[in-house]
Coordinates of C-alpha atoms in Angstrom, one line a residue:
M1 CA 0.0 0.0 0.0
V2 CA 1.4 3.4 -0.9
K3 CA 1.8 5.7 2.0
K4 CA 0.8 9.4 1.7
V5 CA 3.6 11.7 3.0
A6 CA 3.1 15.4 3.7
I7 CA 6.4 17.4 4.2
I8 CA 6.0 20.9 5.7
G9 CA 8.9 23.0 4.5
A10 CA 10.8 23.0 1.2
G11 CA 14.2 23.8 2.7
P12 CA 17.2 21.6 2.1
S13 CA 16.2 18.9 4.6
G14 CA 12.6 18.6 3.5
L15 CA 13.6 18.4 -0.2
L16 CA 16.4 15.9 0.4
L17 CA 14.1 13.7 2.4
A18 CA 11.7 13.7 -0.6
H19 CA 14.6 12.4 -2.8
Y20 CA 15.4 9.7 -0.3
L21 CA 11.8 8.5 0.1
L22 CA 11.4 8.5 -3.7
R23 CA 14.4 6.2 -4.0
R24 CA 12.5 3.6 -2.1
G25 CA 10.3 2.6 -5.1
D26 CA 6.6 3.2 -5.1
K27 CA 6.1 3.0 -1.4
Y28 CA 5.5 6.7 -0.9
Q29 CA 3.5 9.5 -2.6
I30 CA 4.8 12.9 -1.5
D31 CA 3.4 16.4 -1.2
I32 CA 5.6 19.2 0.0
Y33 CA 4.1 22.4 1.3
E34 CA 6.2 25.6 1.5
R35 CA 5.0 29.0 2.8
R36 CA 7.4 31.0 0.6
S37 CA 7.4 31.3 -3.2
D38 CA 9.3 29.1 -5.6
P39 CA 12.9 30.3 -5.6
R40 CA 13.4 29.1 -9.2
I41 CA 11.0 31.7 -10.6
I42 CA 11.0 34.7 -8.2
S43 CA 13.6 37.4 -8.0
F44 CA 16.6 35.9 -6.2
S45 CA 17.0 38.9 -3.9
K46 CA 13.6 38.3 -2.4
S47 CA 14.4 34.8 -1.3
R48 CA 15.4 33.9 2.2
T49 CA 19.1 33.5 1.7
Y50 CA 22.5 33.4 3.4
P51 CA 25.8 31.6 3.0
I52 CA 26.1 28.1 4.4
S53 CA 29.0 25.6 4.7
L54 CA 28.7 21.9 4.1
N55 CA 31.2 19.6 5.7
E56 CA 31.6 15.8 5.5
R57 CA 28.2 15.3 7.3
G58 CA 26.2 17.2 4.8
M59 CA 28.2 16.1 1.7
T60 CA 27.8 12.4 2.8
A61 CA 24.0 12.9 2.8
L62 CA 24.0 14.6 -0.7
R63 CA 26.3 12.0 -2.3
K64 CA 23.6 9.3 -2.0
I65 CA 21.4 11.1 -4.5
E66 CA 22.7 10.6 -8.1
G67 CA 24.0 13.8 -9.6
L68 CA 23.4 16.0 -6.5
E69 CA 27.0 16.3 -5.3
E70 CA 28.1 17.4 -8.7
A71 CA 25.2 19.9 -9.0
V72 CA 26.1 21.4 -5.6
K73 CA 29.8 21.6 -6.3
A74 CA 29.1 23.4 -9.6
I75 CA 27.5 26.3 -7.7
S76 CA 29.7 26.3 -4.6
V77 CA 33.2 27.4 -3.5
S78 CA 35.7 25.3 -1.7
M79 CA 37.1 26.8 1.5
R80 CA 40.5 25.6 2.7
G81 CA 40.7 27.4 6.0
T82 CA 40.0 30.6 7.9
I83 CA 41.9 33.9 7.9
F84 CA 41.5 35.9 11.1
H85 CA 42.2 39.6 10.5
Q86 CA 43.6 41.6 13.4
K87 CA 43.2 45.3 14.0
N88 CA 46.9 46.0 13.4
G89 CA 46.6 44.6 9.8
K90 CA 48.2 41.3 10.6
T91 CA 46.5 38.0 9.9
R92 CA 46.4 34.4 11.3
F93 CA 45.5 31.5 9.0
T94 CA 44.0 28.3 10.3
P95 CA 44.0 25.6 7.5
R96 CA 41.6 22.7 7.2
K97 CA 42.6 19.2 6.2
K98 CA 39.3 18.8 4.3
P99 CA 37.8 21.8 2.6
L100 CA 34.3 23.1 3.4
T101 CA 31.8 23.4 0.5
T102 CA 30.2 26.8 0.8
L103 CA 27.3 28.2 -1.1
D104 CA 24.1 30.2 -0.8
R105 CA 21.3 28.4 1.0
T106 CA 18.7 29.3 -1.6
K107 CA 21.0 27.9 -4.4
L108 CA 21.2 24.6 -2.5
A109 CA 17.4 24.5 -2.4
I110 CA 17.2 25.3 -6.1
A111 CA 19.6 22.5 -6.9
L112 CA 17.5 20.0 -4.9
L113 CA 14.3 21.4 -6.6
K114 CA 15.7 21.0 -10.1
L115 CA 16.4 17.3 -9.5
T116 CA 12.8 16.8 -8.3
E117 CA 11.7 17.7 -11.8
N118 CA 12.5 14.1 -12.8
Y119 CA 9.5 12.8 -10.9
D120 CA 5.9 12.9 -12.2
Q121 CA 2.9 14.2 -10.2
S122 CA 1.8 10.8 -9.3
R123 CA 4.8 10.6 -7.0
L124 CA 5.7 14.1 -6.0
N125 CA 4.0 17.5 -5.9
I126 CA 5.4 20.7 -4.4
H127 CA 3.0 23.5 -3.3
F128 CA 4.5 27.0 -2.8
N129 CA 2.9 30.0 -1.1
C130 CA 1.1 27.5 1.1
Q131 CA 1.3 27.8 4.9
C132 CA 0.5 25.2 7.5
T133 CA -1.9 26.6 10.1
S134 CA -2.9 23.7 12.3
V135 CA -2.6 19.9 12.7
D136 CA -4.9 17.2 14.1
F137 CA -2.6 14.4 15.1
A138 CA -5.5 12.0 16.0
A139 CA -7.3 12.4 12.7
K140 CA -4.0 12.7 10.8
K141 CA -5.1 15.9 9.1
V142 CA -3.3 19.2 8.3
K143 CA -5.0 22.5 7.6
L144 CA -3.2 24.8 5.2
Q145 CA -3.7 28.3 3.8
L146 CA -2.9 29.6 0.4
E147 CA -1.6 33.0 -0.4
T148 CA -5.2 34.0 -1.4
Q149 CA -6.3 33.2 2.2
E150 CA -8.2 30.2 1.0
D151 CA -8.0 27.2 3.5
F152 CA -8.0 23.5 2.7
T153 CA -7.3 20.3 4.6
I154 CA -5.2 17.3 3.6
D155 CA -4.7 13.9 5.3
Y156 CA -1.5 11.9 5.6
D157 CA 0.0 8.6 6.7
L158 CA 3.3 10.3 7.5
L159 CA 3.7 14.0 8.4
I160 CA 7.2 15.5 8.4
G161 CA 7.9 18.9 10.1
A162 CA 10.9 20.4 8.2
D163 CA 9.6 23.9 8.8
G164 CA 12.4 25.5 10.8
G165 CA 13.1 26.8 14.2
R166 CA 9.7 28.3 14.6
S167 CA 8.0 25.0 13.4
V168 CA 4.2 25.0 13.4
I169 CA 4.3 21.2 13.6
R170 CA 6.5 21.2 16.7
E171 CA 4.2 23.7 18.3
H172 CA 1.4 21.2 18.2
F173 CA 3.6 18.7 20.0
L174 CA 3.2 20.9 23.1
A175 CA -0.4 19.7 23.5
T176 CA 0.7 16.1 23.6
E177 CA 1.7 14.1 26.7
D178 CA 5.3 14.1 28.1
F179 CA 6.7 16.5 25.5
E180 CA 9.2 19.1 26.7
C181 CA 10.8 21.8 24.5
E182 CA 13.4 24.4 25.5
Q183 CA 13.6 27.4 23.1
K184 CA 15.9 30.3 23.7
Y185 CA 17.7 33.0 21.7
V186 CA 21.5 32.9 21.4
P187 CA 23.2 36.0 22.8
N188 CA 24.3 37.1 19.3
D189 CA 22.0 38.8 16.8
Y190 CA 23.1 39.3 13.2
K191 CA 22.7 41.2 10.0
S192 CA 23.6 39.9 6.5
I193 CA 26.3 41.5 4.4
F194 CA 26.5 41.3 0.6
L195 CA 29.5 42.8 -1.2
P196 CA 30.1 43.0 -4.9
R197 CA 33.1 41.6 -6.7
P198 CA 36.1 43.6 -5.5
D199 CA 37.4 46.3 -7.7
E200 CA 40.9 45.6 -8.9
N201 CA 41.8 49.1 -8.0
S202 CA 40.5 49.0 -4.4
G203 CA 43.8 47.9 -3.0
I204 CA 42.0 45.3 -0.9
Y205 CA 42.7 41.7 -1.5
L206 CA 40.8 39.0 0.4
E207 CA 42.2 35.7 -0.7
K208 CA 39.8 33.4 -2.4
G209 CA 39.2 29.9 -1.0
K210 CA 39.5 31.2 2.5
I211 CA 36.8 32.3 5.1
H212 CA 37.6 35.8 6.3
S213 CA 36.8 36.9 9.9
W214 CA 37.3 39.9 12.2
M215 CA 36.5 40.3 15.9
L216 CA 36.2 43.4 18.1
K217 CA 36.9 43.3 21.9
D218 CA 33.2 43.5 22.7
G219 CA 32.6 40.3 20.7
T220 CA 31.3 41.9 17.5
F221 CA 32.2 39.5 14.8
V222 CA 32.3 39.6 11.0
V223 CA 32.5 36.6 8.7
L224 CA 32.7 36.8 4.9
L225 CA 32.9 34.1 2.2
H226 CA 33.6 34.3 -1.5
Q227 CA 30.7 33.3 -3.7
R228 CA 30.8 31.5 -7.0
D229 CA 30.4 34.8 -8.9
E230 CA 33.3 36.3 -7.0
S231 CA 31.0 38.5 -4.9
M232 CA 31.2 38.0 -1.1
G233 CA 28.5 37.2 1.4
G234 CA 28.4 36.9 5.2
V235 CA 27.2 38.3 8.5
I236 CA 28.0 40.7 11.3
L237 CA 27.2 39.2 14.7
F238 CA 26.9 41.2 17.9
L239 CA 25.7 40.7 21.4
H240 CA 21.9 41.5 21.6
N241 CA 22.4 44.1 24.3
K242 CA 25.5 45.6 22.7
N243 CA 24.2 46.4 19.2
Q244 CA 26.6 49.0 17.9
I245 CA 24.7 49.3 14.6
A246 CA 21.3 50.2 16.2
S247 CA 22.2 53.9 16.3
L248 CA 23.3 54.1 12.7
S249 CA 20.8 56.2 10.8
S250 CA 22.3 56.8 7.3
P251 CA 24.4 55.0 4.7
E252 CA 27.2 57.4 5.5
E253 CA 27.2 56.3 9.2
V254 CA 27.2 52.7 8.1
L255 CA 30.3 53.2 6.1
Q256 CA 31.9 55.2 8.9
F257 CA 31.2 52.4 11.3
F258 CA 32.8 49.8 9.1
Q259 CA 35.7 52.1 8.3
K260 CA 36.5 52.5 12.0
N261 CA 36.1 48.8 12.9
F262 CA 36.4 46.7 9.8
P263 CA 38.3 48.9 7.2
E264 CA 38.7 46.1 4.6
V265 CA 34.9 45.6 4.6
A266 CA 34.2 49.3 4.4
Q267 CA 36.5 49.7 1.3
L268 CA 34.6 46.9 -0.5
M269 CA 31.1 48.2 0.5
P270 CA 29.4 50.5 -2.0
K271 CA 26.9 53.1 -0.9
E272 CA 24.0 51.0 -2.3
E273 CA 25.0 48.1 0.0
A274 CA 25.4 50.5 3.0
E275 CA 21.8 51.7 2.4
A276 CA 20.5 48.1 2.0
F277 CA 22.4 47.0 5.1
L278 CA 20.8 49.9 7.1
N279 CA 17.3 48.8 6.0
R280 CA 18.0 45.1 6.5
P281 CA 16.3 43.7 9.7
V282 CA 18.3 42.4 12.6
S283 CA 17.9 38.7 12.8
R284 CA 17.8 36.6 16.0
I285 CA 18.7 32.9 16.2
L286 CA 16.5 30.6 18.2
T287 CA 17.9 27.3 19.6
V288 CA 15.6 24.4 20.2
R289 CA 16.1 21.3 22.4
C290 CA 13.2 18.7 22.4
S291 CA 12.5 15.7 24.6
R292 CA 11.4 13.7 21.5
Y293 CA 11.0 14.2 17.7
H294 CA 8.1 11.9 16.9
Q295 CA 4.4 11.6 17.7
D296 CA 2.9 8.2 17.6
D297 CA 3.6 6.3 14.3
S298 CA 2.9 9.2 11.9
V299 CA 4.6 12.5 12.8
L300 CA 8.3 13.5 12.8
V301 CA 10.2 16.8 13.1
I302 CA 13.7 17.1 11.6
G303 CA 16.3 19.8 11.1
D304 CA 15.9 23.1 12.8
A305 CA 12.3 22.1 13.8
A306 CA 13.9 19.4 16.0
H307 CA 17.2 20.9 17.0
A308 CA 17.8 24.5 15.9
V309 CA 21.4 25.5 16.7
S310 CA 23.5 28.6 16.9
S311 CA 25.2 29.5 13.6
S312 CA 28.6 29.7 15.3
I313 CA 29.6 26.2 14.4
G314 CA 28.0 26.1 11.0
Q315 CA 26.2 22.8 11.6
G316 CA 22.5 23.7 11.2
C317 CA 22.2 22.5 7.6
N318 CA 24.7 19.7 8.0
A319 CA 22.8 18.2 11.0
A320 CA 19.5 18.6 9.2
L321 CA 20.8 16.6 6.2
E322 CA 22.3 14.0 8.6
D323 CA 18.7 13.6 10.0
V324 CA 17.6 12.4 6.6
V325 CA 20.3 9.8 6.4
L326 CA 19.4 8.5 9.9
L327 CA 15.7 8.2 9.0
D328 CA 16.6 6.4 5.7
N329 CA 18.8 4.0 7.6
L330 CA 16.0 3.3 10.1
L331 CA 13.5 2.7 7.4
N332 CA 15.9 0.2 5.9
E333 CA 16.5 -1.5 9.3
Y334 CA 12.7 -1.7 10.1
S335 CA 11.5 -2.5 6.6
D336 CA 9.5 0.8 6.4
D337 CA 7.6 0.1 9.7
L338 CA 6.9 3.8 10.5
A339 CA 6.1 3.2 14.2
L340 CA 9.4 1.6 14.9
A341 CA 11.5 3.9 12.7
L342 CA 10.1 7.1 14.1
E343 CA 10.4 5.9 17.7
Q344 CA 14.0 4.9 17.1
F345 CA 14.7 8.2 15.5
T346 CA 14.1 9.9 18.8
V347 CA 16.1 7.3 20.7
R348 CA 19.2 7.5 18.4
R349 CA 19.2 11.2 17.6
K350 CA 18.3 12.9 20.9
H351 CA 21.6 12.6 22.6
D352 CA 23.6 13.9 19.6
A353 CA 21.0 16.7 18.9
H354 CA 21.2 17.9 22.5
A355 CA 25.0 17.8 22.3
L356 CA 24.8 19.8 19.0
V357 CA 22.9 22.6 20.7
E358 CA 25.4 22.7 23.6
L359 CA 28.3 22.8 21.2
G360 CA 26.7 25.6 19.2
D361 CA 26.2 27.6 22.4
N362 CA 29.6 27.1 23.9
A363 CA 32.2 25.6 21.6
F364 CA 33.6 28.9 20.3
P365 CA 34.2 31.9 22.6
S366 CA 32.6 35.3 22.1
T367 CA 35.4 37.3 24.0
T368 CA 38.8 38.2 22.6
G369 CA 40.6 36.8 25.7
L370 CA 39.2 33.3 25.3
F371 CA 39.4 33.5 21.6
I372 CA 43.2 33.8 21.8
E373 CA 43.3 30.8 24.1
F374 CA 41.0 29.0 21.7
V375 CA 43.4 29.5 18.8
L376 CA 46.4 28.3 20.9
R377 CA 44.4 25.2 22.1
E378 CA 43.6 24.4 18.5
S379 CA 47.3 24.5 17.5
L380 CA 48.3 22.4 20.5
A381 CA 45.6 19.8 19.9
N382 CA 46.6 19.4 16.3
I383 CA 50.3 18.8 17.3
L384 CA 49.5 16.4 20.1
H385 CA 47.0 14.4 18.0
Q386 CA 49.6 14.1 15.2
I387 CA 52.2 12.8 17.7
F388 CA 49.9 10.7 19.9
P389 CA 46.8 10.0 17.9
K390 CA 45.4 7.4 20.3
R391 CA 45.8 9.6 23.4
F392 CA 44.8 13.0 22.2
P393 CA 41.7 13.8 19.9
P394 CA 41.9 16.1 17.0
S395 CA 41.0 19.8 17.7
I396 CA 37.4 20.6 18.3
S397 CA 37.2 22.5 15.0
E398 CA 38.5 19.5 13.1
L399 CA 36.0 17.2 14.8
V400 CA 33.1 19.5 14.1
F401 CA 33.9 20.6 10.6
E402 CA 35.9 17.8 9.0
T403 CA 34.5 14.5 10.5
T404 CA 31.2 12.6 11.0
V405 CA 32.1 11.9 14.7
P406 CA 28.8 12.0 16.7
Y407 CA 28.2 15.4 18.3
S408 CA 27.9 13.7 21.7
E409 CA 31.4 12.2 21.4
I410 CA 32.8 15.6 20.5
L411 CA 31.1 17.2 23.5
N412 CA 32.5 14.5 25.8
S413 CA 36.0 14.9 24.5
Y414 CA 36.0 18.7 25.1
K415 CA 33.6 19.0 28.1
G416 CA 36.3 20.9 30.1
W417 CA 36.6 23.6 27.4
I418 CA 32.8 23.7 26.9
S419 CA 32.3 24.3 30.6
K420 CA 34.9 27.1 30.6
V421 CA 33.3 28.9 27.7
K422 CA 29.8 28.4 29.2
K423 CA 30.9 30.1 32.5
S424 CA 32.4 32.9 30.5
N425 CA 29.2 33.4 28.5
E426 CA 27.0 33.3 31.6
K427 CA 29.2 35.9 33.3
L428 CA 29.1 38.1 30.1
S429 CA 25.3 37.8 30.0
A430 CA 25.0 38.7 33.7
N431 CA 27.0 41.9 33.1
L432 CA 24.9 43.1 30.2

């Protein structure tokens, strides 16, 4: 019997899951519902977009779909390390053994969407401008609303909530028994930055194939990555209660702020971007930690809906894609028995997902003092691991960014450091 699957959210994890389920033959008929417009046909600038990095976790998930890894690499840039820019003009380079694959989030979604065009409507349908408004778990029904405000209801055998950190599906878990969910904002807010291809006469050269970062003493942090078209994209992060850009009221003041604090960025920023930056909203990152991810034998939340994490460790998308691999493995193990597969998803994912949130909150310091110590620890860890590989683990950065070691194992290996950063963060928050 063909099972009817409703996936709420056409982000990378929801789309990748559709590909995985469709590989399983004619067992599943899938409908995806996305509240935003189709990014293949709307103006790109109106899409929800920001740079993401895929490491071995994410790329392993993509490789299992024929042609997907090649499609992603064709629109991405390989990053071989990070350059830390200091106020005195000096730099420090931290190389990576395995390069990160970096690209725009919307471009990843488009690559996944293009590959779905190979399936006919008897197997897959994607509905854009269509928002989930409520769910009846007992009746296995979902109420949705079109852009025209018209409501309609669909039924399902399997409902997947891949609808992000503010998941509507997860909200309905709150009315069920024995479900707990901790949601909190990370201390840092952010604004996106988009810079055009550098002018050859600008005198500024930011090396390609490297992530570029700057940090101020108050924890304000800028990260920029080269894009495929040689433009640059990134973010400026700042403590919620120490928002230096809140008082900026004109493009000229924006440029003055960057010239004073991040001169390389200022010299690459045209007045048009300064004005766009001024009008761009400040974004907050919500972290999510749940006691379970399934409801009965028919509902599952994945990705940010299950374990939204701080962007500081670049694992949100990687962990979401890894969820898809885990579910696929469980469907194999339990011969597509949804009751067993969904229950085991919670059992096998919860420990790592909770560790992921903890790592995101406390793996990387937000003060310059601890940041210097962090850089030294990284160098020492790499040396010790090379000499005594069985006694000393790789650096925390290498484990997070370059391996598929479970997040819980990484947390256990560096629990002393995590505890130290956590105490520093709590002290910093108390002083704000």
